[in-house]
mmCIF file of C-alpha atoms in Angstrom:
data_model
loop_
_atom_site.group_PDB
_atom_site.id
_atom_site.type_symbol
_atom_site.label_atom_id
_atom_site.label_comp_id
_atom_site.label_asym_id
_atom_site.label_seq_id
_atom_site.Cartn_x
_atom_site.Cartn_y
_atom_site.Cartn_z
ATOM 1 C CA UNK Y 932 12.349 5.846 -20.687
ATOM 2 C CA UNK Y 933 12.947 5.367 -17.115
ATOM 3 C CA UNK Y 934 15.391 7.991 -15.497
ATOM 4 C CA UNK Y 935 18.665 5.716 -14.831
ATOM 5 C CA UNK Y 936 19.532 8.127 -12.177
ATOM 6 C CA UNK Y 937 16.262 6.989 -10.037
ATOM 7 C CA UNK Y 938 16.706 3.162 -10.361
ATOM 8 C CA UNK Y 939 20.346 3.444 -9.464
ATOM 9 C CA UNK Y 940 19.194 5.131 -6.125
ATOM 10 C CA UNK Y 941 16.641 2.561 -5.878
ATOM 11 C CA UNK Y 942 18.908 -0.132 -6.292
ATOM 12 C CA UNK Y 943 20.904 1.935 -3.057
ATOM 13 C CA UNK Y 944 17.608 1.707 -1.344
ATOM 14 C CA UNK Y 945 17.120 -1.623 -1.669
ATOM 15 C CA UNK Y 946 20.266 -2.817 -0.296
ATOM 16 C CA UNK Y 947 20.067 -0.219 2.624
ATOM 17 C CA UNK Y 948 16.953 -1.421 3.422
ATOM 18 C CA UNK Y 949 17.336 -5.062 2.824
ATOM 19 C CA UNK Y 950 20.678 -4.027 5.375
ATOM 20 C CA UNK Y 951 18.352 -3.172 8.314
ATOM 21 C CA UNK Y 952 18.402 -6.885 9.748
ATOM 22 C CA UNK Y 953 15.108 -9.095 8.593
ATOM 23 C CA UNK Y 954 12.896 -6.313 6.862
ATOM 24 C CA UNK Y 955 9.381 -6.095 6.312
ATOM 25 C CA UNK Y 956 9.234 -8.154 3.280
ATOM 26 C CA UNK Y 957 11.992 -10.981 3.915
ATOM 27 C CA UNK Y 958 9.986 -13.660 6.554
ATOM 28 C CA UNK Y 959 8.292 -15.999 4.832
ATOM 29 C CA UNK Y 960 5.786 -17.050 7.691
ATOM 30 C CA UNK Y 961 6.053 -14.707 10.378
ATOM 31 C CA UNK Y 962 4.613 -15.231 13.879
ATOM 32 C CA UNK Y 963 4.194 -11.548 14.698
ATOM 33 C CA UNK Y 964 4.278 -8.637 13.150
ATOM 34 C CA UNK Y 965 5.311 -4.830 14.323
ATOM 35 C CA UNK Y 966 2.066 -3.046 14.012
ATOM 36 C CA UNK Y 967 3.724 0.144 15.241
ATOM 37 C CA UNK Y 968 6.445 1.103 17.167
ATOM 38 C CA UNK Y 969 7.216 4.997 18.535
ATOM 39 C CA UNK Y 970 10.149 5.640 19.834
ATOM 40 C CA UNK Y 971 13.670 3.112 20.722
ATOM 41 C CA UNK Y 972 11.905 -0.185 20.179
ATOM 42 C CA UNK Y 973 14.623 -3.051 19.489
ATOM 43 C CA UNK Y 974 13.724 -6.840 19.040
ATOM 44 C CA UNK Y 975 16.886 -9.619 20.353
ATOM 45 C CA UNK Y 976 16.735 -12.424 17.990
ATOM 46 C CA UNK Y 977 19.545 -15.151 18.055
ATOM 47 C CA UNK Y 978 21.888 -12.329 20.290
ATOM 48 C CA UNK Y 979 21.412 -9.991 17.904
ATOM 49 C CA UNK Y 980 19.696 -6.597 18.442
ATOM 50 C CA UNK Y 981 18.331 -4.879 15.752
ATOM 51 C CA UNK Y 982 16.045 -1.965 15.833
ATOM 52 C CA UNK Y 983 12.148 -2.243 14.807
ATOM 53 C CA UNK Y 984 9.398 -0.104 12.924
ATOM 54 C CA UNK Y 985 6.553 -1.221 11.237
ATOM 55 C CA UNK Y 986 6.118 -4.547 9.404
ATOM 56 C CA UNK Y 987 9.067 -5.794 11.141
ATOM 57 C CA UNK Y 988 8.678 -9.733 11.509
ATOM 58 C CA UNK Y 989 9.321 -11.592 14.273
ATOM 59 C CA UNK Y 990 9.539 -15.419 15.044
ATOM 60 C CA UNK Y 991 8.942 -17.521 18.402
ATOM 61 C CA UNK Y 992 12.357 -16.689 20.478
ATOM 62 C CA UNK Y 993 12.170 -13.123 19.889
ATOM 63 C CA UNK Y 994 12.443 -10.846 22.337
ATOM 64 C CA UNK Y 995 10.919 -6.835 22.115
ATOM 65 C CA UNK Y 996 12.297 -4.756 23.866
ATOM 66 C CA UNK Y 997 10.227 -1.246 24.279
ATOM 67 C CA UNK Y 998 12.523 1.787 25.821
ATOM 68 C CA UNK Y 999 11.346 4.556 27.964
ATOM 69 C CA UNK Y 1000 9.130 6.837 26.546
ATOM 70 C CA UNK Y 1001 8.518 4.240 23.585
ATOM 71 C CA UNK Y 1002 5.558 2.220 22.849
ATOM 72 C CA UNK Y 1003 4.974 -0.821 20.169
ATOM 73 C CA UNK Y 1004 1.860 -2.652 18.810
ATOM 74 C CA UNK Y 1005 2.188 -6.500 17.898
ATOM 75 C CA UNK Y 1006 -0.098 -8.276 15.942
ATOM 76 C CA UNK Y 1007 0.234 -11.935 16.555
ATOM 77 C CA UNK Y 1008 -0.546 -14.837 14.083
ATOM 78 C CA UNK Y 1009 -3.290 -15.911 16.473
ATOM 79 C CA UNK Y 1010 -5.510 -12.703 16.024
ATOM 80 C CA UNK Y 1011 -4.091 -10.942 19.238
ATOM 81 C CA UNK Y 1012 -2.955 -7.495 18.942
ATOM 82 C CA UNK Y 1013 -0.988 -6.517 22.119
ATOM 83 C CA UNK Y 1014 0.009 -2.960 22.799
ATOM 84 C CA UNK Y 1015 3.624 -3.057 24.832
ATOM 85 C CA UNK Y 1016 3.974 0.143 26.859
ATOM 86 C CA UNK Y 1017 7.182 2.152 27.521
ATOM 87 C CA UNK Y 1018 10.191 -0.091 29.869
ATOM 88 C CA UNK Y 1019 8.293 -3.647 28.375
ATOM 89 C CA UNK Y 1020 10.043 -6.524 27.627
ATOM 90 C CA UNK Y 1021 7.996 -9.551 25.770
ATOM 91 C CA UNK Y 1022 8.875 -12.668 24.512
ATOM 92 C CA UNK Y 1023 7.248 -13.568 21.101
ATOM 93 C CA UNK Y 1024 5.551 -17.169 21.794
ATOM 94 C CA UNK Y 1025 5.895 -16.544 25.613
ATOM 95 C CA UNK Y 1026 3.535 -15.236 28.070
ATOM 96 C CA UNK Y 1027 2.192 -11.360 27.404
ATOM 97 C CA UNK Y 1028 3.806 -9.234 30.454
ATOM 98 C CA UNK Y 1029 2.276 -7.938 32.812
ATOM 99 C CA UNK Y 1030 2.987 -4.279 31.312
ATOM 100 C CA UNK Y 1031 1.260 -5.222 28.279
ATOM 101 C CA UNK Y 1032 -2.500 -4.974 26.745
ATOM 102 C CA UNK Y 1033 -4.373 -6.983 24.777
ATOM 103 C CA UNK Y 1034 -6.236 -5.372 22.334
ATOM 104 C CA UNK Y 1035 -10.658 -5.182 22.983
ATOM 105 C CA UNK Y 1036 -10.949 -7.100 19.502
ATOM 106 C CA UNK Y 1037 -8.409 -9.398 20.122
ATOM 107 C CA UNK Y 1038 -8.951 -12.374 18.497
ATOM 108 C CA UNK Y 1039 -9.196 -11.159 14.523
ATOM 109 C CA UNK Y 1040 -9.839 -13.610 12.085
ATOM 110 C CA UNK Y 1041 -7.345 -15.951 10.496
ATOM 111 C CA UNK Y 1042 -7.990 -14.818 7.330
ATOM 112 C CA UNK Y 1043 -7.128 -11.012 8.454
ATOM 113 C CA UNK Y 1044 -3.297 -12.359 9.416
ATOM 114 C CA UNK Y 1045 -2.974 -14.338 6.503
ATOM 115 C CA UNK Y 1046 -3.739 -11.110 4.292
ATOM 116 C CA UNK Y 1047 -1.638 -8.812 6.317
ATOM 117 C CA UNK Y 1048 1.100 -11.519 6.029
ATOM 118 C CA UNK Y 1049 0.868 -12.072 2.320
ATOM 119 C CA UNK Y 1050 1.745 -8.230 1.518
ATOM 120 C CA UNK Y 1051 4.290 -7.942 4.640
ATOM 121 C CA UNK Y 1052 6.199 -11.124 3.806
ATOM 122 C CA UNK Y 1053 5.196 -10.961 -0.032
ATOM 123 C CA UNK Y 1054 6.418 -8.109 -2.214
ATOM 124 C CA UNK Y 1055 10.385 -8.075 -2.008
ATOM 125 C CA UNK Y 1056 12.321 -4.748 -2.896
ATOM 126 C CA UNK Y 1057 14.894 -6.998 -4.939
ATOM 127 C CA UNK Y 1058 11.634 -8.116 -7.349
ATOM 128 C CA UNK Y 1059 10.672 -4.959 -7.622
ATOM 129 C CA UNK Y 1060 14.310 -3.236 -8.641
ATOM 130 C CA UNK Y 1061 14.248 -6.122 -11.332
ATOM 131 C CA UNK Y 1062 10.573 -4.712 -12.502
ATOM 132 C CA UNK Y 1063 12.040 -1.162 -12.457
ATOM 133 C CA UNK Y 1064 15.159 -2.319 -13.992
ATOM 134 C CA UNK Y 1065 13.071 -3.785 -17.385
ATOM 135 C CA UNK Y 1066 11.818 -0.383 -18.263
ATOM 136 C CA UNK Y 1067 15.497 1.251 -18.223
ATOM 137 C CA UNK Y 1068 16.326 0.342 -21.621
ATOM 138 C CA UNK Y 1069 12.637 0.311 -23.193
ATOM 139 C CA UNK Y 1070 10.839 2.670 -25.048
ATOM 140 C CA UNK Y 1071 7.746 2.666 -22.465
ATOM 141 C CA UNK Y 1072 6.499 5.727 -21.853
ATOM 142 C CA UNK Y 1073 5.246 6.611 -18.203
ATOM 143 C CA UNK Y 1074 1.745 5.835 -17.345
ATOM 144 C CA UNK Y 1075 -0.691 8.619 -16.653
ATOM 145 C CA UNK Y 1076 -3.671 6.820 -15.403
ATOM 146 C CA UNK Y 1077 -3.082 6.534 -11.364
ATOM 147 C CA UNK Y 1078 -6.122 5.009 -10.620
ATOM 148 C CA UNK Y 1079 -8.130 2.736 -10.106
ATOM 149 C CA UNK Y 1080 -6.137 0.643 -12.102
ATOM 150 C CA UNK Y 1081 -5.314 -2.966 -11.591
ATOM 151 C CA UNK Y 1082 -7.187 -3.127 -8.358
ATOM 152 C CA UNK Y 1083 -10.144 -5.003 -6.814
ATOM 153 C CA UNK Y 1084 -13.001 -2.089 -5.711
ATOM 154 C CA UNK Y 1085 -15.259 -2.075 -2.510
ATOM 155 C CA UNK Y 1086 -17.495 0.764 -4.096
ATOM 156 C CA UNK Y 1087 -19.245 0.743 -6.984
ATOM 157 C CA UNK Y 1088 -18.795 4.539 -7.468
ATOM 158 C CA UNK Y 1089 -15.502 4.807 -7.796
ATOM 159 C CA UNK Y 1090 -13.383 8.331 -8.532
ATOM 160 C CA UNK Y 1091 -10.974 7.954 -11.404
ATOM 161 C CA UNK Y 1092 -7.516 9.916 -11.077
ATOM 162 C CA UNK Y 1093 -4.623 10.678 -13.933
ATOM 163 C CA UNK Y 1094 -1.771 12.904 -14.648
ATOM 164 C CA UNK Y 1095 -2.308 16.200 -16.982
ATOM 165 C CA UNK Y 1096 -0.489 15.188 -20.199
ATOM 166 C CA UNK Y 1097 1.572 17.816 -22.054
ATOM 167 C CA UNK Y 1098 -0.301 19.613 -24.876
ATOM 168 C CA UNK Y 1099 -3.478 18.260 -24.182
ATOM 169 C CA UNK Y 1100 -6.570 20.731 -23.014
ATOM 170 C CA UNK Y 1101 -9.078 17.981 -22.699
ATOM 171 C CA UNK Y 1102 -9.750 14.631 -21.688
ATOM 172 C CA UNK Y 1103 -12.106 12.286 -22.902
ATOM 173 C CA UNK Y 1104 -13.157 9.359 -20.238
ATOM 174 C CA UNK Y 1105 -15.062 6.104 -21.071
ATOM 175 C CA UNK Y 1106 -15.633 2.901 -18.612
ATOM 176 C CA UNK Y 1107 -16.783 -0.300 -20.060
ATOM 177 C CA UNK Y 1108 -17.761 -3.523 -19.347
ATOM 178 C CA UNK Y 1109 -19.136 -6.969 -20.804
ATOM 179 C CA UNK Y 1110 -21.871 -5.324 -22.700
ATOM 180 C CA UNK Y 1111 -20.047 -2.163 -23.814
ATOM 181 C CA UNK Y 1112 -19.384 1.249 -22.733
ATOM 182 C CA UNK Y 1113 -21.134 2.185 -19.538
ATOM 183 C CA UNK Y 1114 -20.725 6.011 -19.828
ATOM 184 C CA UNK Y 1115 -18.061 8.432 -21.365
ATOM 185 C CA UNK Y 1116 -17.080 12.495 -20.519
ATOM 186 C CA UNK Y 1117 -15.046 15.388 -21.641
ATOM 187 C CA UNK Y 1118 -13.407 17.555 -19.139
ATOM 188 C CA UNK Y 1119 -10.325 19.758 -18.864
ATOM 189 C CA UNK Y 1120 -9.267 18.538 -15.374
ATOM 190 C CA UNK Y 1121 -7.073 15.801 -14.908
ATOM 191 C CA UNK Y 1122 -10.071 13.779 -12.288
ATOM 192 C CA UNK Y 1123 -13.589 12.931 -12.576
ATOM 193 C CA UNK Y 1124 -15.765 11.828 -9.237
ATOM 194 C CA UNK Y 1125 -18.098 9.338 -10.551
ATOM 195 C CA UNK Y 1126 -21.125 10.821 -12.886
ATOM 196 C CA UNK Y 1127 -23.702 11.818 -10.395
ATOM 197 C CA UNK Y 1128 -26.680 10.632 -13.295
ATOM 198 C CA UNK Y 1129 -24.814 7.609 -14.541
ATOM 199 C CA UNK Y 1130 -25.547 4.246 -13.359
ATOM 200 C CA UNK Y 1131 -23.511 1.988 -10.378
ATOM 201 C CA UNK Y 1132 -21.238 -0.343 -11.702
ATOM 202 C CA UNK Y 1133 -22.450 -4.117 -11.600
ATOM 203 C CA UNK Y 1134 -20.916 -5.819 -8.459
ATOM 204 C CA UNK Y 1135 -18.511 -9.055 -8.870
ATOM 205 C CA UNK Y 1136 -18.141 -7.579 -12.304
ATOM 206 C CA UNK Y 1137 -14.445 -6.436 -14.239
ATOM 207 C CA UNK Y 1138 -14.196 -3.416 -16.244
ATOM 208 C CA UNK Y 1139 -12.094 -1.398 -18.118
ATOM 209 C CA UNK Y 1140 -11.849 2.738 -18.298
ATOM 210 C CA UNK Y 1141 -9.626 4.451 -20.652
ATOM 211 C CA UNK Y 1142 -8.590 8.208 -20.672
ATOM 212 C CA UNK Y 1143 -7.603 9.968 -24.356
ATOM 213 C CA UNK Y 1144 -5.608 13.103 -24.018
ATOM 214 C CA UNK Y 1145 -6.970 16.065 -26.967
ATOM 215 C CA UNK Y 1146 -5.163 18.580 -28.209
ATOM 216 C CA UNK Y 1147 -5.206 21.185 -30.390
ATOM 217 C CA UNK Y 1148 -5.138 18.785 -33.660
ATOM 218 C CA UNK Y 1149 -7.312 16.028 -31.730
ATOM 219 C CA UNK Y 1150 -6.971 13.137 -29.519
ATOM 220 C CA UNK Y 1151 -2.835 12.367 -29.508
ATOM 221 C CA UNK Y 1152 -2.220 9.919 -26.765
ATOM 222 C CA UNK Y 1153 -4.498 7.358 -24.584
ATOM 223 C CA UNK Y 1154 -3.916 4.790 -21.406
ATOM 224 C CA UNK Y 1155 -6.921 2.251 -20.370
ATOM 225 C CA UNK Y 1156 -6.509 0.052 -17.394
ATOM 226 C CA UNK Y 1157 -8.660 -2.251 -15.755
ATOM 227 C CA UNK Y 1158 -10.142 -3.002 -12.287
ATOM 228 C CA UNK Y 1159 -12.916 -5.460 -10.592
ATOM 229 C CA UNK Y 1160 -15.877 -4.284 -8.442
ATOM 230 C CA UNK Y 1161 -16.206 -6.615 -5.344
ATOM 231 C CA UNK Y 1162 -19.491 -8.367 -4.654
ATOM 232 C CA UNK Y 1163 -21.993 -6.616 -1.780
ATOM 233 C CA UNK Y 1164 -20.789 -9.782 0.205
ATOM 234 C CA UNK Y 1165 -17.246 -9.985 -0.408
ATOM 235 C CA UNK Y 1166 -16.946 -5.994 0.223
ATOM 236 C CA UNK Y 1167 -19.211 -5.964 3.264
ATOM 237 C CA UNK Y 1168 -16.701 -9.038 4.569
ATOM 238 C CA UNK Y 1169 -13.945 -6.705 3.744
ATOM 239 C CA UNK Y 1170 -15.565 -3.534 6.093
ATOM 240 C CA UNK Y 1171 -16.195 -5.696 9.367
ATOM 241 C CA UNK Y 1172 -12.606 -6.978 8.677
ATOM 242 C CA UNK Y 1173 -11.711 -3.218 8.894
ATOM 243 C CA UNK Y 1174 -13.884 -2.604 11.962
ATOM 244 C CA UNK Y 1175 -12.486 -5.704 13.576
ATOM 245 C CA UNK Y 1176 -8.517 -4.198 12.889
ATOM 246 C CA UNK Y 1177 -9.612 -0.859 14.225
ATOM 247 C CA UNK Y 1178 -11.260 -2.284 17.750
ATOM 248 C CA UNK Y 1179 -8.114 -4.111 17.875
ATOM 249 C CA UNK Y 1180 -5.598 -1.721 17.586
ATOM 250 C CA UNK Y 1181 -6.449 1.420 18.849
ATOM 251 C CA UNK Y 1182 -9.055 3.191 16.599
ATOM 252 C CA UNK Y 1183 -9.656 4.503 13.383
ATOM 253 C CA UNK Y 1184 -7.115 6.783 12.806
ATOM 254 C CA UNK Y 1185 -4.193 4.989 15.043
ATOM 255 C CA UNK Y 1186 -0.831 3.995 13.027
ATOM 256 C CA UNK Y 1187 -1.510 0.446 13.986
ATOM 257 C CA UNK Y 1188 -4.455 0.392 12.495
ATOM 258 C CA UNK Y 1189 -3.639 2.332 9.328
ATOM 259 C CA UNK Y 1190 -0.644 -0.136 8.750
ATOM 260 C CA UNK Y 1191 -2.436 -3.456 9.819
ATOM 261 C CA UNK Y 1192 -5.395 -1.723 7.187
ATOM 262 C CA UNK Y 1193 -3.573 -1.016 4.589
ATOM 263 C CA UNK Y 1194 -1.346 -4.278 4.709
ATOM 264 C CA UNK Y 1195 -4.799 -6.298 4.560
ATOM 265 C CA UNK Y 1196 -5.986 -4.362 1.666
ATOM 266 C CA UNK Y 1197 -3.233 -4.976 -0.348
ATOM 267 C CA UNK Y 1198 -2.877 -8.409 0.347
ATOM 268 C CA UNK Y 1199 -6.857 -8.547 -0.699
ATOM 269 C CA UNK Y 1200 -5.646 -6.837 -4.199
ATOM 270 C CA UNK Y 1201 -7.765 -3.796 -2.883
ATOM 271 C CA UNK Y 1202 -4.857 -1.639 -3.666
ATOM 272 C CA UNK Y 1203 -6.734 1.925 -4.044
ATOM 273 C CA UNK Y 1204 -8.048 1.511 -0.589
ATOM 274 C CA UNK Y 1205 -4.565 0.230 0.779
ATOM 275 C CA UNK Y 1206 -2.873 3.159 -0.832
ATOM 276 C CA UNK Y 1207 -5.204 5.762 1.383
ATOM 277 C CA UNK Y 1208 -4.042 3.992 4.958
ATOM 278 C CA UNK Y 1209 -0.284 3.982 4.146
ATOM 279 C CA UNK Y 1210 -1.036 7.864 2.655
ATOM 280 C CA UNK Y 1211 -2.105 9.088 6.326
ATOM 281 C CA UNK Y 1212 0.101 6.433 7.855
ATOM 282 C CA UNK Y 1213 3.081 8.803 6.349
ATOM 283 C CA UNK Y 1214 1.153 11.729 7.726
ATOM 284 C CA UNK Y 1215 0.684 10.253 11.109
ATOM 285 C CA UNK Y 1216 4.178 9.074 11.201
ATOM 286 C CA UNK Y 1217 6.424 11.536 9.144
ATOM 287 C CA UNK Y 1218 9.897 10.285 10.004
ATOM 288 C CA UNK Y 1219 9.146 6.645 9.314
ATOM 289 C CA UNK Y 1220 10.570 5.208 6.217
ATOM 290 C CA UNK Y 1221 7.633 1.855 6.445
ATOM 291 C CA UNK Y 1222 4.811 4.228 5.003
ATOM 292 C CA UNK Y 1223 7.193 4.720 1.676
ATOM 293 C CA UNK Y 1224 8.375 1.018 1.623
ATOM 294 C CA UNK Y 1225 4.560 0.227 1.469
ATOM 295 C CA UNK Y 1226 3.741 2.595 -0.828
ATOM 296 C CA UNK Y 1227 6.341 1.468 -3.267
ATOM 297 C CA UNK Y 1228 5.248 -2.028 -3.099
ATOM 298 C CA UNK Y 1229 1.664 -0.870 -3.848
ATOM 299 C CA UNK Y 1230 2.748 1.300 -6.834
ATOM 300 C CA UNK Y 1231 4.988 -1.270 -8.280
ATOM 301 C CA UNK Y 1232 2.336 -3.900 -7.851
ATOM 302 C CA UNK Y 1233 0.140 -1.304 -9.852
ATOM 303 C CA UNK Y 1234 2.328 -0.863 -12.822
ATOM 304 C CA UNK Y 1235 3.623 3.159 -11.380
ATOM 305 C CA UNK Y 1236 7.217 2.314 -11.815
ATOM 306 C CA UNK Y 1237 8.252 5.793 -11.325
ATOM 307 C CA UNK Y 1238 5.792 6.284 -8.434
ATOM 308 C CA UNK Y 1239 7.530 3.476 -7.089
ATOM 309 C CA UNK Y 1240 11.189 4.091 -7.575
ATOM 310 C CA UNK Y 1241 9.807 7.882 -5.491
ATOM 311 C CA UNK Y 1242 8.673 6.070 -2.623
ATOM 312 C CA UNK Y 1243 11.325 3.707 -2.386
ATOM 313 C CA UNK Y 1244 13.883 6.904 -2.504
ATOM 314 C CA UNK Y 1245 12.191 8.737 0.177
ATOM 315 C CA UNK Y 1246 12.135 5.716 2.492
ATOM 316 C CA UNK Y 1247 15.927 5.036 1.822
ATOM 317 C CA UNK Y 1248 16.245 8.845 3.043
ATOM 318 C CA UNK Y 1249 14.376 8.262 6.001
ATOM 319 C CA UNK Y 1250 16.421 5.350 7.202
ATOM 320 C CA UNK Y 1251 19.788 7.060 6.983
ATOM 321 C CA UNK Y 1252 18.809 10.315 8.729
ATOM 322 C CA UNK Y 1253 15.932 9.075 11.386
#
């Protein structure tokens, strides 16, 4: 059963978040998005100031506003990413100021913003409390697979992750697909890296992997969960997408490009990959509470309700005590 005492500070989360003027997730067709902001960065919309972090949307009119010693990166709906340094001022749908620069990739595909959108805009904290809120009177017990599960895969070797279950001192691992079990293993830890002498998975091709706890009387308890390996085109699509958000916005290992990165990957349904960006994005950024919002959107969307709820509590802390 889900604790009550973590979705009733979710359901505190939510409305503190959903509080902090237009969030990440309430736009429903942004023009520009807040691919990273350090410091005092506020955007003016309508006479209203409110203050702006990562995934914040914006619409033609507003104004952000970038204080000294701050920096922002904005990702526009046209493919530009602009990079506003400190004592800016832009107007979104205006001119770019003289004080800003366009990013060397500028110009990323359509199909890029239209991901990135899609999870910004897409997965709303108040659908999620009502997910999280289902499992508070059921009998459901927690899941223990974390992954892959319910995800779209660009490798085709991938590592498969759970939880050590109480009483059990082994774990017994199978994948399968359309013609039947691909491989199975016994191990006592609680994560396998793909069988060095067992075959690739088929590209463009679903499968399933299951996980059965043993103990001392046998197997007890089991979990199985399913994900999709992409095809070599689709997934090598997906990497110069990648390379194109990294030229764009500031490198590999920037927080614009982790967020942008991890917003695209999730709005692909590549949600294991998405996870890793908003992981470091958190480690990059350590007192911003967008990292956790993400990452609760990707667990929910996963079916880790508790993971979730976690996430969602840590970015609620954030936001009251910046």
């Amino acid at each position: 059963m889900f604790p009550r005492r973590i979705l009733l500070s979710v359901l505190v989360c939510i409305a503190a978040l959903s509080s902090n003027g237009r969030s990440a997730f309430s736009a429903p067709e942004p023009y520009a998005i807040i691919a990273s902001a350090t410091g005092k960065v506020d955007v003016v919309h309508a006479g209203a100031t409110r203050r702006a972090t990562f995934g914040f949307t914006l619409e033609r009119g507003d104004r952000v506003v970038v204080a000294p010693g701050a920096n922002a990166t904005i990702y526009l709906s046209d493919g530009n990413v602009i990079e506003l340094a400190e004592r800016s001022t832009v107007t979104i749908g205006g001119r770019v100021a003289p004080s800003s620069k366009v990013g060397p990739g500028a110009g990323l595909s359509g199909g890029v913003y239209s991901q990135v959108s899609r999870f910004v805009t897409g997965g709303s904290r108040q659908s999620g409390l009502v997910a999280l809120s289902a499992m508070r009177g059921g009998e459901e017990r927690t899941p223990f697979l974390d992954g892959p599960r319910q995800t779209d895969l660009l490798t085709d070797r991938p590592t498969f992750a759970w939880r050590a279950v109480e009483g059990a001192s082994r774990y017994r691992v199978s994948v399968s697909g359309d013609q039947g079990e691909v491989w199975r293993r016994e191990l006592a830890a609680n994560g396998l890296e793909y069988p060095a002498d067992a075959p690739a998975l088929a590209r463009d091709a679903d499968y399933l992997w299951k996980v059965e706890a043993i103990g001392a009387r046998g197997p007890f308890r089991d979990e199985s969960s399913v994900f999709h390996v992409l095809s070599e085109g689709a997934a090598s699509s997906v990497r110069v997408d990648l390379t194109h958000i990294a030229e764009s916005a500031g490198g590999a290992n920037s927080p614009a490009t982790h967020y942008l990165a991890g917003s695209y990957l999730s709005g692909r349904g590549l949600y294991l990959d998405a996870s890793a960006h908003f992981e470091q994005l958190g480690r990059i950024s350590p007192d911003s509470p967008a990292p956790h919002e993400a990452l609760g959107n990707v667990y929910r969307a996963i079916g880790l309700m508790d993971q979730a709820a976690a996430e969602f509590q840590r970015a609620l802390e954030l936001t009251r005590h910046p």
